[in-house]
């Protein structure tokens, strides 16, 4: 009994906890502490607790996105003398579980005779220009509409316009009280029509829309077709080259009444058929005829309507500097009408003119009046255009061959040089060339004297270079019109250490072809000052081209700089190179398909390939450039340098000398000889400072000319200030003159006596 009471108490506690968890807001339940207590519950109450615990609330279902849809529509149209009676059975699907559903069915403004829903009369609701069916009950329902539509006859086949429901599946059956009719709908096309009991019944389906138009007409009886009626348009392009004329003819056939599968074309005897192409080509044959040749083209089906045949013909031309050639007459057989166009174009340096006296059945046209496919391309220049409507046509062409002019077939679009000069006179020279080549096998490179070649790389891949008469031969590609590639060389030269003060000249490697632009970046020791740059190159601020500096190398400006690249990238590149390349053998799959050097065809040739050399470019960067460099033109750069001195007393001496020079210079030019008071030995000091001391100390100090000029101006200003102060003091010390005496009063003077009076 005690155990039963404990179980009843636990169940009652669980019920209380469950109700507390469901209630909102959630309040934490703390049962009272009653040790040793018991609870008695009647069986009916305990049974109710158990039933409530066993009930499971089903999850709520998501509501449908719409109340209902129109799933399908079936139309039966009965055509009568007074009009068309259309019965439409529309299938509705209600998606709502409870309540009413409003489903849009069809547009308003219909001549409805009746409407019923699931066999019972119903009404439709108008909303937003549509008729809505108001339905209640989940599942499928059937709406039946009866419409009476008028017939239309506008001087053609009878027809009527049928508004359609908003359904994805639409079926139509049309019944017309006349036999042998062809019924069609727009859009959609013809329906399957049959004649039964003197009536025509047509069935089919159509795509969703607002309305369709149904029309019918008497079915025409099948008759035996007459012979094929074929017309043609021939467009021929004659391209004149050296020793060969190429005809490209496009023939458009227009086939009517009866399909055909064979085409015949007459050709002159002096042309050869190089190619025939057409849709469904089976075979073509060329048969000699007394008047020339006959080409027969067979296709795999019977063509009707438009069909195109393309021909490529070749006509040998005499190998003379001047010649006359008759244009081939291409004639299509078994046609009722032909229109043809002829265009004459040149591809090489030949001059073509038409002999006016030989024209026959040809009318000249401007090139712009020719069809679009005869107006030429980028490598074809159309000179003459003609039109003809009958055969035979004739035209003689005067062909004059000119000598080829020498043109530039290889060039260096840009050259980017980098030279790193160290304090002990070592030079690391790198040159990158962007090359466009059509004819050369090698690019000849001339290095400065006492220069060692360390490596040659083509598009980043090490290659082997040759040497002849002290010059380096770089193997280059022969590419297309717009194909370019890069060649990079790495060289080393030792030219002696840098003195504290001196002059140095740098010479660049030169090539035997023209260069569009040459750029140079010189990395110099940052502990010196560089000035008075000379040579063929001029200072520039343009950076080197993107393709000249690889991703593993970077420029560093200023002293104490560190390279921005990571050593891991360079080591990875070297490892990949060692895995894929051999220093004694070049794999055949690594050889480019368009190489022109015969030596590279032998991939087992011996010789060592250069290794990828790790370079960290550091120093004070100076940039130079030059446009339009001639072949083998010497590119050099000269400059003066001095070691930068940071001595304070040397700067002070230079400052005092420059100020004194400016002071004495101003005194010598602004003061007169009577006011000029030279310090003892001042003239000699001025001469020595101007000729020797100031330039020497300027070079040793590394001070710019702007600062020197500022010092001299300061001395001039000091001289002017001294002269102004002296002038003011002289004005103060100058004595003031006494005022002038007052004027005496006027006294008349007696006139002298006359006679002998004294």
mmCIF file of N, CA, C and O in Angstrom, residues 177-216:
data_model
loop_
_atom_site.group_PDB
_atom_site.id
_atom_site.type_symbol
_atom_site.label_atom_id
_atom_site.label_comp_id
_atom_site.label_asym_id
_atom_site.label_seq_id
_atom_site.Cartn_x
_atom_site.Cartn_y
_atom_site.Cartn_z
ATOM 1 N N UNK A 177 -19.809 20.928 -89.317
ATOM 2 C CA UNK A 177 -20.748 20.141 -90.103
ATOM 3 C C UNK A 177 -20.427 20.100 -91.577
ATOM 4 O O UNK A 177 -21.365 20.173 -92.392
ATOM 5 N N UNK A 178 -19.183 20.009 -91.989
ATOM 6 C CA UNK A 178 -18.765 19.888 -93.387
ATOM 7 C C UNK A 178 -17.634 18.869 -93.459
ATOM 8 O O UNK A 178 -16.789 18.796 -92.554
ATOM 9 N N UNK A 179 -17.580 18.095 -94.528
ATOM 10 C CA UNK A 179 -16.516 17.093 -94.637
ATOM 11 C C UNK A 179 -15.229 17.701 -95.226
ATOM 12 O O UNK A 179 -15.238 18.788 -95.813
ATOM 13 N N UNK A 180 -14.129 16.943 -95.029
ATOM 14 C CA UNK A 180 -12.834 17.252 -95.664
ATOM 15 C C UNK A 180 -12.369 18.694 -95.375
ATOM 16 O O UNK A 180 -12.072 19.463 -96.290
ATOM 17 N N UNK A 181 -12.339 19.058 -94.097
ATOM 18 C CA UNK A 181 -11.848 20.372 -93.706
ATOM 19 C C UNK A 181 -10.518 20.231 -92.944
ATOM 20 O O UNK A 181 -10.292 19.235 -92.244
ATOM 21 N N UNK A 182 -9.689 21.235 -93.098
ATOM 22 C CA UNK A 182 -8.432 21.308 -92.349
ATOM 23 C C UNK A 182 -8.581 22.378 -91.269
ATOM 24 O O UNK A 182 -8.759 23.560 -91.576
ATOM 25 N N UNK A 183 -8.562 21.970 -90.001
ATOM 26 C CA UNK A 183 -8.768 22.866 -88.872
ATOM 27 C C UNK A 183 -7.399 23.179 -88.250
ATOM 28 O O UNK A 183 -6.574 22.274 -88.051
ATOM 29 N N UNK A 184 -7.180 24.442 -87.939
ATOM 30 C CA UNK A 184 -5.922 24.868 -87.315
ATOM 31 C C UNK A 184 -6.217 25.913 -86.256
ATOM 32 O O UNK A 184 -7.284 26.543 -86.258
ATOM 33 N N UNK A 185 -5.270 26.096 -85.348
ATOM 34 C CA UNK A 185 -5.395 27.087 -84.285
ATOM 35 C C UNK A 185 -4.158 27.971 -84.307
ATOM 36 O O UNK A 185 -3.076 27.565 -84.761
ATOM 37 N N UNK A 186 -4.341 29.191 -83.805
ATOM 38 C CA UNK A 186 -3.242 30.154 -83.692
ATOM 39 C C UNK A 186 -3.247 30.725 -82.273
ATOM 40 O O UNK A 186 -4.283 31.250 -81.832
ATOM 41 N N UNK A 187 -2.122 30.593 -81.559
ATOM 42 C CA UNK A 187 -0.914 29.868 -81.977
ATOM 43 C C UNK A 187 -1.044 28.375 -81.732
ATOM 44 O O UNK A 187 -1.812 27.968 -80.877
ATOM 45 N N UNK A 188 -0.302 27.604 -82.486
ATOM 46 C CA UNK A 188 -0.345 26.158 -82.294
ATOM 47 C C UNK A 188 -0.181 25.380 -83.570
ATOM 48 O O UNK A 188 0.570 24.421 -83.623
ATOM 49 N N UNK A 189 -0.865 25.764 -84.648
ATOM 50 C CA UNK A 189 -0.748 25.033 -85.899
ATOM 51 C C UNK A 189 -1.968 24.178 -86.166
ATOM 52 O O UNK A 189 -3.048 24.359 -85.585
ATOM 53 N N UNK A 190 -1.811 23.210 -87.075
ATOM 54 C CA UNK A 190 -2.938 22.381 -87.524
ATOM 55 C C UNK A 190 -3.278 21.326 -86.486
ATOM 56 O O UNK A 190 -2.416 20.826 -85.757
ATOM 57 N N UNK A 191 -4.590 20.985 -86.438
ATOM 58 C CA UNK A 191 -5.085 19.910 -85.593
ATOM 59 C C UNK A 191 -5.253 18.646 -86.415
ATOM 60 O O UNK A 191 -5.305 18.677 -87.649
ATOM 61 N N UNK A 192 -5.337 17.536 -85.708
ATOM 62 C CA UNK A 192 -5.591 16.255 -86.390
ATOM 63 C C UNK A 192 -7.073 16.189 -86.757
ATOM 64 O O UNK A 192 -7.940 16.142 -85.869
ATOM 65 N N UNK A 193 -7.357 16.194 -88.065
ATOM 66 C CA UNK A 193 -8.743 16.281 -88.551
ATOM 67 C C UNK A 193 -9.146 14.966 -89.214
ATOM 68 O O UNK A 193 -8.363 14.379 -89.979
ATOM 69 N N UNK A 194 -10.386 14.529 -88.923
ATOM 70 C CA UNK A 194 -10.978 13.343 -89.554
ATOM 71 C C UNK A 194 -12.413 13.669 -89.963
ATOM 72 O O UNK A 194 -13.054 14.553 -89.382
ATOM 73 N N UNK A 195 -12.921 12.944 -90.954
ATOM 74 C CA UNK A 195 -14.294 13.131 -91.447
ATOM 75 C C UNK A 195 -15.118 11.912 -91.064
ATOM 76 O O UNK A 195 -14.763 10.774 -91.431
ATOM 77 N N UNK A 196 -16.205 12.156 -90.312
ATOM 78 C CA UNK A 196 -17.069 11.067 -89.857
ATOM 79 C C UNK A 196 -18.517 11.499 -90.050
ATOM 80 O O UNK A 196 -18.942 12.524 -89.495
ATOM 81 N N UNK A 197 -19.274 10.725 -90.841
ATOM 82 C CA UNK A 197 -20.688 11.022 -91.040
ATOM 83 C C UNK A 197 -20.934 12.385 -91.631
ATOM 84 O O UNK A 197 -21.881 13.065 -91.226
ATOM 85 N N UNK A 198 -20.123 12.812 -92.558
ATOM 86 C CA UNK A 198 -20.302 14.097 -93.193
ATOM 87 C C UNK A 198 -19.856 15.270 -92.339
ATOM 88 O O UNK A 198 -20.115 16.419 -92.710
ATOM 89 N N UNK A 199 -19.219 15.006 -91.217
ATOM 90 C CA UNK A 199 -18.726 16.065 -90.349
ATOM 91 C C UNK A 199 -17.218 15.923 -90.166
ATOM 92 O O UNK A 199 -16.665 14.824 -90.252
ATOM 93 N N UNK A 200 -16.580 17.042 -89.869
ATOM 94 C CA UNK A 200 -15.136 17.065 -89.590
ATOM 95 C C UNK A 200 -14.929 17.245 -88.101
ATOM 96 O O UNK A 200 -15.484 18.173 -87.494
ATOM 97 N N UNK A 201 -14.178 16.330 -87.526
ATOM 98 C CA UNK A 201 -13.850 16.395 -86.100
ATOM 99 C C UNK A 201 -12.330 16.548 -85.991
ATOM 100 O O UNK A 201 -11.574 15.706 -86.488
ATOM 101 N N UNK A 202 -11.897 17.615 -85.333
ATOM 102 C CA UNK A 202 -10.464 17.911 -85.163
ATOM 103 C C UNK A 202 -10.149 17.971 -83.676
ATOM 104 O O UNK A 202 -10.895 18.578 -82.898
ATOM 105 N N UNK A 203 -9.067 17.336 -83.283
ATOM 106 C CA UNK A 203 -8.655 17.308 -81.876
ATOM 107 C C UNK A 203 -7.189 17.718 -81.767
ATOM 108 O O UNK A 203 -6.398 17.562 -82.708
ATOM 109 N N UNK A 204 -6.860 18.220 -80.579
ATOM 110 C CA UNK A 204 -5.473 18.621 -80.324
ATOM 111 C C UNK A 204 -5.358 19.335 -78.988
ATOM 112 O O UNK A 204 -6.319 19.386 -78.204
ATOM 113 N N UNK A 205 -4.202 19.875 -78.726
ATOM 114 C CA UNK A 205 -3.939 20.621 -77.493
ATOM 115 C C UNK A 205 -3.186 21.893 -77.850
ATOM 116 O O UNK A 205 -2.635 22.030 -78.950
ATOM 117 N N UNK A 206 -3.128 22.812 -76.896
ATOM 118 C CA UNK A 206 -2.465 24.088 -77.145
ATOM 119 C C UNK A 206 -1.838 24.587 -75.847
ATOM 120 O O UNK A 206 -2.144 24.111 -74.743
ATOM 121 N N UNK A 207 -0.945 25.540 -76.001
ATOM 122 C CA UNK A 207 -0.207 26.087 -74.863
ATOM 123 C C UNK A 207 -1.083 27.057 -74.082
ATOM 124 O O UNK A 207 -2.053 27.611 -74.616
ATOM 125 N N UNK A 208 -0.772 27.287 -72.790
ATOM 126 C CA UNK A 208 -1.575 28.228 -71.989
ATOM 127 C C UNK A 208 -1.527 29.631 -72.578
ATOM 128 O O UNK A 208 -0.534 30.072 -73.138
ATOM 129 N N UNK A 209 -2.647 30.328 -72.444
ATOM 130 C CA UNK A 209 -2.761 31.696 -72.928
ATOM 131 C C UNK A 209 -4.114 32.263 -72.585
ATOM 132 O O UNK A 209 -4.959 31.600 -71.969
ATOM 133 N N UNK A 210 -4.321 33.506 -73.015
ATOM 134 C CA UNK A 210 -5.608 34.140 -72.734
ATOM 135 C C UNK A 210 -6.676 33.717 -73.727
ATOM 136 O O UNK A 210 -7.855 33.638 -73.375
ATOM 137 N N UNK A 211 -6.276 33.465 -74.996
ATOM 138 C CA UNK A 211 -7.261 33.098 -76.015
ATOM 139 C C UNK A 211 -6.540 32.479 -77.193
ATOM 140 O O UNK A 211 -5.325 32.655 -77.394
ATOM 141 N N UNK A 212 -7.286 31.729 -78.005
ATOM 142 C CA UNK A 212 -6.784 31.159 -79.251
ATOM 143 C C UNK A 212 -7.785 31.461 -80.356
ATOM 144 O O UNK A 212 -8.949 31.784 -80.103
ATOM 145 N N UNK A 213 -7.307 31.389 -81.591
ATOM 146 C CA UNK A 213 -8.164 31.590 -82.758
ATOM 147 C C UNK A 213 -8.247 30.274 -83.517
ATOM 148 O O UNK A 213 -7.206 29.688 -83.874
ATOM 149 N N UNK A 214 -9.471 29.793 -83.763
ATOM 150 C CA UNK A 214 -9.701 28.530 -84.475
ATOM 151 C C UNK A 214 -10.242 28.878 -85.859
ATOM 152 O O UNK A 214 -11.196 29.645 -85.994
ATOM 153 N N UNK A 215 -9.565 28.333 -86.884
ATOM 154 C CA UNK A 215 -10.008 28.564 -88.261
ATOM 155 C C UNK A 215 -10.011 27.231 -89.003
ATOM 156 O O UNK A 215 -9.325 26.287 -88.627
ATOM 157 N N UNK A 216 -10.799 27.165 -90.096
ATOM 158 C CA UNK A 216 -10.877 25.946 -90.902
ATOM 159 C C UNK A 216 -11.110 26.337 -92.350
ATOM 160 O O UNK A 216 -11.611 27.419 -92.675
#
